[in-house]
CSV table of C-alpha atoms and ligand atoms in Angstrom, one decimal:
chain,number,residue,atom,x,y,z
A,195,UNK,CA,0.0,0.0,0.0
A,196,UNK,CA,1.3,3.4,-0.8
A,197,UNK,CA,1.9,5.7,1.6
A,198,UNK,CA,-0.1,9.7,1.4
A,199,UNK,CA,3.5,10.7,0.6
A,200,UNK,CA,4.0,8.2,-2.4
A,201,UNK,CA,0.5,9.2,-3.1
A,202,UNK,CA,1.1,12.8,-3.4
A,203,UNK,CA,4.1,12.5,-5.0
A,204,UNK,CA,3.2,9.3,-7.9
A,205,UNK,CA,-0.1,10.5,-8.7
A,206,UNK,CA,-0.8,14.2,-7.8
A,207,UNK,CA,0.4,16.4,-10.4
A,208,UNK,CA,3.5,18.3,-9.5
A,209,UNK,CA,4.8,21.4,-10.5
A,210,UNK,CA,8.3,21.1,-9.2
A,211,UNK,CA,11.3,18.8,-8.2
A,212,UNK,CA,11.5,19.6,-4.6
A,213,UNK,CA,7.6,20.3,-3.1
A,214,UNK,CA,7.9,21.6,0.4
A,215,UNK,CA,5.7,17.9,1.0
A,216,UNK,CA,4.7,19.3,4.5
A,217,UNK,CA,1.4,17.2,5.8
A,218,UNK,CA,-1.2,19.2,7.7
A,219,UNK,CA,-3.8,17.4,9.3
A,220,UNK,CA,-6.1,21.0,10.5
A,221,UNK,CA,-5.0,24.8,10.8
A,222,UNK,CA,-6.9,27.4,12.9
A,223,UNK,CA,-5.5,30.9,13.1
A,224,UNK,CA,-2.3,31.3,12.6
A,225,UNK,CA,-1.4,27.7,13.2
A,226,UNK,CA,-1.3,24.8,11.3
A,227,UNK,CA,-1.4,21.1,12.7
A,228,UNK,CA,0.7,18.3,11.4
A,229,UNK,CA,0.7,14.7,12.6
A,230,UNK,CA,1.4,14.2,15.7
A,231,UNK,CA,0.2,17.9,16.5
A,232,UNK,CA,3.4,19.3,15.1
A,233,UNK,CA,2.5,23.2,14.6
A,234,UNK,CA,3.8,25.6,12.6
A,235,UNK,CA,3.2,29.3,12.9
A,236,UNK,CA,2.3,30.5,9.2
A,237,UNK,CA,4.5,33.1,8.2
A,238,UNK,CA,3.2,33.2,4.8
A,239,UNK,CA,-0.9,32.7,4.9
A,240,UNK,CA,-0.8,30.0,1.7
A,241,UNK,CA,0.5,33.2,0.3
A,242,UNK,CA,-1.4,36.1,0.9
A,243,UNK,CA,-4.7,34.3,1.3
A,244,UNK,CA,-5.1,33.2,5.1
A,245,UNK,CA,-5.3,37.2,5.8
A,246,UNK,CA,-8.2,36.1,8.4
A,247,UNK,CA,-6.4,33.4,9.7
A,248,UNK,CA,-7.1,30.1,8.8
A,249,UNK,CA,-10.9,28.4,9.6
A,250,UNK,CA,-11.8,31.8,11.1
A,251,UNK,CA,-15.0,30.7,12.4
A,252,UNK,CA,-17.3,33.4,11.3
A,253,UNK,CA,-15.9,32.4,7.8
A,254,UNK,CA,-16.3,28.5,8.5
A,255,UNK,CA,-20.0,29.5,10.0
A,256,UNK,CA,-20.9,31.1,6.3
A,257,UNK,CA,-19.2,28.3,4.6
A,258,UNK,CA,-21.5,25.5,6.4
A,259,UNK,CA,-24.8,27.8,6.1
A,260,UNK,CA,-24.5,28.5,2.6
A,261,UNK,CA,-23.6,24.9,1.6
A,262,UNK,CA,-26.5,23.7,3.2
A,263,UNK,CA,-28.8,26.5,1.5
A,264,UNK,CA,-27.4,26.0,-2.3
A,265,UNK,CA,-24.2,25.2,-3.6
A,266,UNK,CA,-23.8,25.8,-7.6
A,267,UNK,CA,-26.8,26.8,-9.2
A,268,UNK,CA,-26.3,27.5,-12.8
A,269,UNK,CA,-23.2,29.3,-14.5
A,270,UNK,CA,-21.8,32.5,-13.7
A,271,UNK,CA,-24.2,35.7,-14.7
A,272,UNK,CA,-27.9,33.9,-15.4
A,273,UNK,CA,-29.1,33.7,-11.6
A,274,UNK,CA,-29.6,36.0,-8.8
A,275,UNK,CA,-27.6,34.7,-6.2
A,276,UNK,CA,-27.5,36.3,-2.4
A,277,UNK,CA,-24.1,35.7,-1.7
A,278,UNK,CA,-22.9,36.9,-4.9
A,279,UNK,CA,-25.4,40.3,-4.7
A,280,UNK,CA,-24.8,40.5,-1.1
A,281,UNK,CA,-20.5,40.6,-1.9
A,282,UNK,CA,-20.7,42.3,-4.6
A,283,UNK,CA,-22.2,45.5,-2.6
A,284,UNK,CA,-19.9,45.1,0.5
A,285,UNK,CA,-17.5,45.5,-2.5
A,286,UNK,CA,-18.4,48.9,-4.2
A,287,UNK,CA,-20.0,50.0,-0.9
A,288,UNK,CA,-16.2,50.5,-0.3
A,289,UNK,CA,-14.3,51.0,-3.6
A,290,UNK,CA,-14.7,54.2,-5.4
A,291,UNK,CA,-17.7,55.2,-7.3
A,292,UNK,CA,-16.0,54.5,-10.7
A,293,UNK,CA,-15.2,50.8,-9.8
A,294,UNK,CA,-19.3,49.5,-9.5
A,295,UNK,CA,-19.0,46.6,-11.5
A,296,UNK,CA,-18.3,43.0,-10.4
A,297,UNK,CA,-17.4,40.1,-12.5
A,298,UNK,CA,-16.3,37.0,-10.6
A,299,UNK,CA,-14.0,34.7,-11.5
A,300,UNK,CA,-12.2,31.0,-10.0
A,301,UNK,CA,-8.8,32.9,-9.7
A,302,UNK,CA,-6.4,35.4,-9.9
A,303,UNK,CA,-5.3,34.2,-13.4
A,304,UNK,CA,-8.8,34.0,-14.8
A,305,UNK,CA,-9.7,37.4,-13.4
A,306,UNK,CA,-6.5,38.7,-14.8
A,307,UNK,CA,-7.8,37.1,-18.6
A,308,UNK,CA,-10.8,38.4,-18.2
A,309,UNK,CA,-9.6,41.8,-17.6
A,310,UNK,CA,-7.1,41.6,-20.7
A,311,UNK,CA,-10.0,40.5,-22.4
A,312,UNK,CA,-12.4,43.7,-21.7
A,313,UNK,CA,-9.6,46.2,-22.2
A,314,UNK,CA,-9.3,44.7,-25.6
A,315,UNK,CA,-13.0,45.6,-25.9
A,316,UNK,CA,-13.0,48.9,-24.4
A,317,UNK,CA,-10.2,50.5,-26.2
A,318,UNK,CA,-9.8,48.3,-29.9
A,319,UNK,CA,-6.5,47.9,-29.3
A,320,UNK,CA,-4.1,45.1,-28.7
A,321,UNK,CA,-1.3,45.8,-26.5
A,322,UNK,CA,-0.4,45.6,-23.4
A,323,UNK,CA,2.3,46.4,-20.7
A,324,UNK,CA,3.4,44.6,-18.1
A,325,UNK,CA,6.8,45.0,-15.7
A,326,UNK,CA,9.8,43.2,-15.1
A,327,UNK,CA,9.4,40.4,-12.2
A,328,UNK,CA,5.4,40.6,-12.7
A,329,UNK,CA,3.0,38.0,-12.4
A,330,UNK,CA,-0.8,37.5,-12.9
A,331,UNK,CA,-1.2,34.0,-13.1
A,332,UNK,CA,-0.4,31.2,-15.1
A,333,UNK,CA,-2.5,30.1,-17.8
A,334,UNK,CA,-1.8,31.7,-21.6
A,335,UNK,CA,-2.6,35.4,-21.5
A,336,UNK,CA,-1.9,36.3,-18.1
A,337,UNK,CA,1.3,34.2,-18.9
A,338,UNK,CA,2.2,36.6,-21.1
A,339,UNK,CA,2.5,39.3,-18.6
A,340,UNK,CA,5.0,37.3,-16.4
A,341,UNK,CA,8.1,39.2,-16.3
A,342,UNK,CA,10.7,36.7,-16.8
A,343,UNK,CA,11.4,35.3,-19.6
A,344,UNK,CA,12.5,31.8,-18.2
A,345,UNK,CA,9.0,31.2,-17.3
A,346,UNK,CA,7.4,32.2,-21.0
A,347,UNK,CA,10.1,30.7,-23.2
A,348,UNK,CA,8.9,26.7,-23.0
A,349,UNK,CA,5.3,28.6,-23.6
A,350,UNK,CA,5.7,30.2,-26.9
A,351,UNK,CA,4.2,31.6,-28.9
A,352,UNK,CA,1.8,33.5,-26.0
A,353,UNK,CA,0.1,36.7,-27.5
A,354,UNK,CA,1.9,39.5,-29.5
A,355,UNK,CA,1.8,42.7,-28.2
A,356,UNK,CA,3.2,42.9,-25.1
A,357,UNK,CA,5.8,45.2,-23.8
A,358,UNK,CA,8.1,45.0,-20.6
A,359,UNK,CA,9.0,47.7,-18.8
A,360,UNK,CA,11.0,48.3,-15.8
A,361,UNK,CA,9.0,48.2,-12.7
A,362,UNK,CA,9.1,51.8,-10.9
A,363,UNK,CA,11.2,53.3,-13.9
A,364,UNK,CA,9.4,56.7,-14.5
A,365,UNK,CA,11.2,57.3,-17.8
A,366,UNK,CA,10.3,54.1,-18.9
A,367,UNK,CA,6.5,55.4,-19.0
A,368,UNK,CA,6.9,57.5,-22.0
A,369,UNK,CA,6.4,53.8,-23.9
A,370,UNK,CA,3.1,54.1,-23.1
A,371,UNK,CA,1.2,54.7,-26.1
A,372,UNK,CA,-1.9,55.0,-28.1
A,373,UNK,CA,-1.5,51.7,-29.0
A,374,UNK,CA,-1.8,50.2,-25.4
A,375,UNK,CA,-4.7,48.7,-24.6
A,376,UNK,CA,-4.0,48.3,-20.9
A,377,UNK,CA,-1.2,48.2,-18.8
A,378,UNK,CA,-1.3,45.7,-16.2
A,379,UNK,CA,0.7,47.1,-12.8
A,380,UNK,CA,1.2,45.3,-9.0
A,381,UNK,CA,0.9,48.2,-6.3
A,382,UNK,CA,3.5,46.8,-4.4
A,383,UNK,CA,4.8,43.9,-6.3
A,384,UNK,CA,5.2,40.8,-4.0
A,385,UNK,CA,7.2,38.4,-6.0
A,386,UNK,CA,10.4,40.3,-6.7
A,387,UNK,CA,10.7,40.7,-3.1
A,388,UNK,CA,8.5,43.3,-2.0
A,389,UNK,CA,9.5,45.8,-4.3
A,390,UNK,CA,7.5,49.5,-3.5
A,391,UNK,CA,6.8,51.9,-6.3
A,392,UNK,CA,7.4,55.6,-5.1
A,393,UNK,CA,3.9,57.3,-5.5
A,394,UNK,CA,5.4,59.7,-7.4
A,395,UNK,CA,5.6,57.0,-10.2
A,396,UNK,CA,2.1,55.1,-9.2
A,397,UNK,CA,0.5,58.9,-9.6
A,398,UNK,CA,3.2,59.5,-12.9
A,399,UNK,CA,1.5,56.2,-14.2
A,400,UNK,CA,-2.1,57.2,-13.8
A,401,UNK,CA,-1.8,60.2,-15.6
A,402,UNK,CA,0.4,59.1,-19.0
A,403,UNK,CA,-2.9,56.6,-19.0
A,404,UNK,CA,-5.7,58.3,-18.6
A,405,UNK,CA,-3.6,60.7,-21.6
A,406,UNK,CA,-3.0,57.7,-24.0
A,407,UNK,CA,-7.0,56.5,-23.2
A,408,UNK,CA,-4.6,53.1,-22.3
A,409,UNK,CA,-6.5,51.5,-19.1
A,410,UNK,CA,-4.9,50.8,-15.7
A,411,UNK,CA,-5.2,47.4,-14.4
A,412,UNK,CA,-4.4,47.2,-10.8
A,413,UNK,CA,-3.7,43.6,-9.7
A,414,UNK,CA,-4.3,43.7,-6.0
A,415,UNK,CA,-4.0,39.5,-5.6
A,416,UNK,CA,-2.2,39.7,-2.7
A,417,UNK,CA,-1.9,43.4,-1.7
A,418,UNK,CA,-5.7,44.3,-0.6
A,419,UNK,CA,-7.8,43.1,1.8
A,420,UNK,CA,-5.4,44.9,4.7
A,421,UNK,CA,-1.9,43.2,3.7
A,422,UNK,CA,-0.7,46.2,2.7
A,423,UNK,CA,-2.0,48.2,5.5
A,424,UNK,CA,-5.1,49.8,3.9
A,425,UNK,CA,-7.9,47.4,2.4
A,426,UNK,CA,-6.8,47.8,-1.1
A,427,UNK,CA,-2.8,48.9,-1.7
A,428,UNK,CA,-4.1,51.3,-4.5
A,429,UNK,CA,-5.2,53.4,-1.4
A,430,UNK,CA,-1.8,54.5,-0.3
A,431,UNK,CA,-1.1,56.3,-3.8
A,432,UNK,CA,-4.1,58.4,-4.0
A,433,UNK,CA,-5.0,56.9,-7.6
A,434,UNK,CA,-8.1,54.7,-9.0
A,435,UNK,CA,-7.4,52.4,-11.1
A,436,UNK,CA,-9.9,51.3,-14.4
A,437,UNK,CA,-10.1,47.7,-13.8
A,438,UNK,CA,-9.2,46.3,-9.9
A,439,UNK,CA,-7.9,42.6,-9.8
A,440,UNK,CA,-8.4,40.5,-6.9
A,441,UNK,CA,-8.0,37.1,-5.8
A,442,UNK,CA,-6.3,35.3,-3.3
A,443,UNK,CA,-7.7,36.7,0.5
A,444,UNK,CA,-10.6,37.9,-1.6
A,445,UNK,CA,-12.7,34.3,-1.1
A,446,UNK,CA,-11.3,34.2,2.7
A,447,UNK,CA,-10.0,30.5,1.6
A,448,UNK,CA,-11.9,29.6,-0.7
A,449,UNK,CA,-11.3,30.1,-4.7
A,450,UNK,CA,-12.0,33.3,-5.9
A,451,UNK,CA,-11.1,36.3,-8.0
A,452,UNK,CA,-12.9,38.8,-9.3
A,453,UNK,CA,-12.5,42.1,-12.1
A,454,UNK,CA,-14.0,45.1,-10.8
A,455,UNK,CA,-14.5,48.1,-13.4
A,456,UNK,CA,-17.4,50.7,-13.9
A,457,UNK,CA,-20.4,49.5,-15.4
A,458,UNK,CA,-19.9,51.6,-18.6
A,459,UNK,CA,-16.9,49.5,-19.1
A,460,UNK,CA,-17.8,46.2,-17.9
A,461,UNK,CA,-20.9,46.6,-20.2
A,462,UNK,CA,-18.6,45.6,-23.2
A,463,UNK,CA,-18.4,41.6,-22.5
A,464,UNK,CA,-22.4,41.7,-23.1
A,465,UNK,CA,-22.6,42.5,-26.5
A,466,UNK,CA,-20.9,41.7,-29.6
A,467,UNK,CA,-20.3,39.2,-28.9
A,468,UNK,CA,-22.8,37.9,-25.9
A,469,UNK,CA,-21.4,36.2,-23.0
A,470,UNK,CA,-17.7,38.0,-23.8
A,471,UNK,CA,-16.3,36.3,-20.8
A,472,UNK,CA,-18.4,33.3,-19.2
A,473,UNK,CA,-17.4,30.8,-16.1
A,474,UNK,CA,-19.4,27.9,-15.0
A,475,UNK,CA,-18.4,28.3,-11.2
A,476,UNK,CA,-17.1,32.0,-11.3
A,477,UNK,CA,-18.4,33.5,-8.3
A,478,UNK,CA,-19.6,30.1,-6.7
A,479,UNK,CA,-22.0,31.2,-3.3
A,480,UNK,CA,-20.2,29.5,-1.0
A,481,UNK,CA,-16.6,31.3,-2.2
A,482,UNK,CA,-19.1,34.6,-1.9
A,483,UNK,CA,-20.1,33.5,1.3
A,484,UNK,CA,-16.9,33.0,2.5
A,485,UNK,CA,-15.6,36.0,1.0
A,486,UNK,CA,-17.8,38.1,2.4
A,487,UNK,CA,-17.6,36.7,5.8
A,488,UNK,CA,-13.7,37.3,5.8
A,489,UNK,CA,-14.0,40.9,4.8
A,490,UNK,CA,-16.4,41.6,7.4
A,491,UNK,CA,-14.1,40.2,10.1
A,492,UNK,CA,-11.3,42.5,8.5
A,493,UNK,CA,-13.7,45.2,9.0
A,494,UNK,CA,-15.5,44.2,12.5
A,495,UNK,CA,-12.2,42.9,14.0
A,496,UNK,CA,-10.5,46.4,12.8
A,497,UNK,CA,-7.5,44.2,11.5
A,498,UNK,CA,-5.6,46.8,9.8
A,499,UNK,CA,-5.3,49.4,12.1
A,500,UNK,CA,-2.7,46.9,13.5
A,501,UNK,CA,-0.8,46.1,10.6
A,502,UNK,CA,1.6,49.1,10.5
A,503,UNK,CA,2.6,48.6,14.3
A,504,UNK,CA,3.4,44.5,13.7
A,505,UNK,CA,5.1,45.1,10.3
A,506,UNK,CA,7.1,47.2,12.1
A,507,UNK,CA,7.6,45.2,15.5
A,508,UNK,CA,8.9,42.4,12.9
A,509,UNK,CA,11.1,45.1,11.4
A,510,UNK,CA,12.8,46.0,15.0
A,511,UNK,CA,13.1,42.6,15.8
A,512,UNK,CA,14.8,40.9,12.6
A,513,UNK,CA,18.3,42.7,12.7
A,514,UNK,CA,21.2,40.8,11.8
A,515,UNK,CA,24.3,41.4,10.0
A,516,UNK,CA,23.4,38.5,7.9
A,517,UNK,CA,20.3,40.3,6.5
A,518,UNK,CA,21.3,42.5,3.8
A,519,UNK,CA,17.8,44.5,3.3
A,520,UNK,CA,14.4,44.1,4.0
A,521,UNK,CA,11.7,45.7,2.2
A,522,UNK,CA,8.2,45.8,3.7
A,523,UNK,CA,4.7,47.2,2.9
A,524,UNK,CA,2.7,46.8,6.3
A,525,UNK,CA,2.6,42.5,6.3
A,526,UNK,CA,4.2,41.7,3.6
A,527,UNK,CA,8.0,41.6,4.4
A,528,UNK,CA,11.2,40.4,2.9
A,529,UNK,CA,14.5,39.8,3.7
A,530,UNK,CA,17.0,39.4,1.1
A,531,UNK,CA,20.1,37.3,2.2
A,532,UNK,CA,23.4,36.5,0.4
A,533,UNK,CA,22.3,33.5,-1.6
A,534,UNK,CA,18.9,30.8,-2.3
A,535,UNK,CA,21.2,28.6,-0.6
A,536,UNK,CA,21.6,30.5,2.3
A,537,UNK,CA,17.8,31.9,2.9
A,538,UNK,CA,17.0,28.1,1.9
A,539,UNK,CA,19.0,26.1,4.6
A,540,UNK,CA,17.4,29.4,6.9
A,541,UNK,CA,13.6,28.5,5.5
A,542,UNK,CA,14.4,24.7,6.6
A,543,UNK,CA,15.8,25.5,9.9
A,544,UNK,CA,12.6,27.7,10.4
A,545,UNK,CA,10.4,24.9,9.4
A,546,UNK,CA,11.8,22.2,11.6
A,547,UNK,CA,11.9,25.1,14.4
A,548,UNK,CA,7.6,25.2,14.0
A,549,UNK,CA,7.8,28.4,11.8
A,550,UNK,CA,6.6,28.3,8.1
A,551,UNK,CA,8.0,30.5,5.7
A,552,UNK,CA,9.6,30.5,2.1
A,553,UNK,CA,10.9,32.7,-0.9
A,554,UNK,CA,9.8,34.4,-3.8
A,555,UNK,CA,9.2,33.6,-7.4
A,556,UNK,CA,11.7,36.0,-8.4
A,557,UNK,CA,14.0,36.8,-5.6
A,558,UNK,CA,15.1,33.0,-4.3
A,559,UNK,CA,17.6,35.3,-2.1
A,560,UNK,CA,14.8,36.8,0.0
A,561,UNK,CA,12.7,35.4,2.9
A,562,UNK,CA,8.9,35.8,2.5
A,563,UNK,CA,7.1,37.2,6.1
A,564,UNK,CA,3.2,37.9,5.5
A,565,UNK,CA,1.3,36.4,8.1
A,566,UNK,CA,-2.4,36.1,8.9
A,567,UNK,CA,-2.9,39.7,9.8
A,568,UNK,CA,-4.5,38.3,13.2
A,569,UNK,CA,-0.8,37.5,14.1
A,570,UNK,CA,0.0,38.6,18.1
A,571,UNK,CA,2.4,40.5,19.3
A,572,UNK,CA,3.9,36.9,21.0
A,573,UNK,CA,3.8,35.4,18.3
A,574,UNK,CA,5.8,37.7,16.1
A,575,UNK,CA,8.3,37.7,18.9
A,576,UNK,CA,8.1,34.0,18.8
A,577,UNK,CA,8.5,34.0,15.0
A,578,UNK,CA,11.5,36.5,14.8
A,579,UNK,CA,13.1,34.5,17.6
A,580,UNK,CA,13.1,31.4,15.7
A,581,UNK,CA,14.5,33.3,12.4
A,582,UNK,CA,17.1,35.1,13.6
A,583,UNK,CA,18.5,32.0,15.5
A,584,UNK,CA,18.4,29.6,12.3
A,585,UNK,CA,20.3,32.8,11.1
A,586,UNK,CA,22.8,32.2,13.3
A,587,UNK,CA,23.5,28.7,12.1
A,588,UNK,CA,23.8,29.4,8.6
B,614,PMP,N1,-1.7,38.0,-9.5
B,614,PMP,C1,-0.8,38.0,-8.5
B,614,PMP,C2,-0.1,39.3,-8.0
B,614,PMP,C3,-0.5,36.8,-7.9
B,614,PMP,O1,0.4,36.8,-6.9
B,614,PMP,C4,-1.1,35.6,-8.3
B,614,PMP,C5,-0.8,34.3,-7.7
B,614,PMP,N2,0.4,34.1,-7.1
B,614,PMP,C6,-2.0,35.7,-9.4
B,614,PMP,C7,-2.3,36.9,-9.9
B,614,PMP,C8,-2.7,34.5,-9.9
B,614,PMP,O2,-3.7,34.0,-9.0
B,614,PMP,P1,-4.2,32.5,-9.1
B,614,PMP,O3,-3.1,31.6,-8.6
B,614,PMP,O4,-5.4,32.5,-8.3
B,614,PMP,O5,-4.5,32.2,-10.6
């Protein structure tokens, strides 16, 4: 008989040689449970998702009573569904008046297609932009947008038009043309390593767009929802954007994404053709449910009115000569060391040691930190404790 492990690893797709293979039999808070009890402290919230902590019971409680009320119904867009209505005006309740459209998606990626897809529509034209170090998900357009070529290059052809530009390089806007369709931009982009655009630039951005009638796509997939220190990241810069991704936290733990535009806009996937952008479980009630049960916590809990004082507690803590920067937008931290093989014999010892962490896509060298925002003070003294003595040892 095969073990879960020979399981996992024999007949459960993988997507890389080395899976972190860690079991977890339950998680609750900012804990999860192995066999045996073992517990880890999540550093990094199944990146940026568990911003609630995990099984949050007010978001477990809407999970159970809308799963025993309806489950799917019939696809995305034909039905009038409570927890969909019911999200989607929490939603624009607290966005700006020009984002009052919701289309919800499965994912991130899909929200970021569908997006791509309506800016096509909106302004006839067929390019877009994307940065260095980006990503908006994995499946062919959004793929496109990756900033790496290592990632694209098995992958070709993806779609023409796309241009790269150097994330936070205000000269580098002047490539924004009439030509560009959209230009698809990370507030604070997670996977290079927390890297933090000036607002200067975010502001600089917003205007040569709205000039070259090119729209902005935000992708907030792991910045809103507090992780950032305001619910959505796009806050800080004092600048709207024309379509809002989200994903990730969004569904409180359970899949969801969603495109969020104003109605004008959005109006364009209904006609010529009809049903410009369908999903069968797009929007599913109980992600809805669960969505809108975690943002309410963020909001009745006041979650992130604390974020700024523990992103900076874990600041003051994590000194060591061994760290050669961090970078850090409220909880979402990283520390760059030497090599991957340092940070990666670090990650290890942090793991063993009961605290989960890892790197980034893009920056193998840095250490991600972006707990549950429900994270306590002891337990961010516990965590840095941990981290800087596995430091030590490497
Ligand atoms: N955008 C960003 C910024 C992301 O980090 C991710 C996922 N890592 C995505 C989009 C894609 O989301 P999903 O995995 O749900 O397709």
């Amino acid at each position: 008989m095969l073990t879960p492990r020979q399981v996992f690893l024999q007949h459960v797709a993988q997507t890389s040689a080395a899976p972190l293979m860690i079991e977890i039999e339950r998680a609750e808070g900012v804990y999860m449970y192995g066999p045996g009890d073992k517990k880890y402290l999540d550093l990094i919230s199944g990146i940026s998702v568990s911003n609630v902590g995990h099984s949050h019971p007010r978001v477990v409680k809407a999970v159970q009573e809308q799963a025993a009320k309806y489950m799917h119904l019939m696809v995305y867009g034909e039905f009038v569904e409570a927890p969909q209505t019911a999200f989607a005006k929490a939603l624009v309740d607290i966005l700006p008046a020009s984002l009052n459209s919701v289309f919800f998606t499965n994912s991130g990626a899909e929200a970021t297609e569908g997006a791509m897809k309506l800016a096509k529509r909106h302004t006839g034209r067929t390019q877009f932009i994307h940065f260095r170090n980006s990503y908006h998900g994995s499946t062919q357009g959004a793929l496109s947008l990756i900033g790496d070529e290592y990632f694209k290059r098995a992958f070709r052809p993806l779609l023409p038009d796309i241009l790269c530009l150097e994330y936070g390089n205000i000269n580098d806007l002047s490539k924004i043309s009439t030509q560009t369709a959209a230009v698809v931009i990370d507030p604070v982009q997670a996977e290079s390593g927390v890297t933090i655009p000036s607002i200067e630039y975010m502001q600089a951005l917003r205007k040569v767009c709205t000039n070259k009638g090119a729209l902005l796509i935000l992708d907030e997939a792991q910045t809103a929802f507090g992780r950032c220190g305001s619910m959505f990241a796009f806050e800080q810069y004092g600048i709207v954007p024309d379509i809002l991704l989200l994903a990730k936290a969004f569904g409180g733990g359970m899949p969801l994404g969603a495109f969020i535009s104003d109605t004008k806009i959005m109006s364009q996937l209904t006609d010529n053709p009809v049903l410009g952008h369908i999903t069968t479980f797009g929007g599913h009630p109980v992600s809805c449910a669960a969505g809108l049960a975690a943002l309410q916590v963020i909001q009745d809990e006041n979650l992130i009115a604390q974020v700024e004082r523990k992103g900076k507690l874990f600041e003051s803590k994590l000194k060591h000569s061994k760290i050669k920067s961090v970078r850090r937008k409220g909880l979402m931290m990283s520390l760059e060391f030497d090599s991957f093989e340092q940070n990666k014999k670090i990650i290890d010892l942090c793991i063993g040691n009961g605290v989960l962490t890892d790197w980034f896509l893009f920056a193998p060298q840095c250490m991600r930190i972006g707990p549950p925002l429900i994270i306590s003070d002891d337990e961010i003294n516990f965590a840095c404790d941990v981290i800087l003595k596995a430091i030590d040892q490497c």
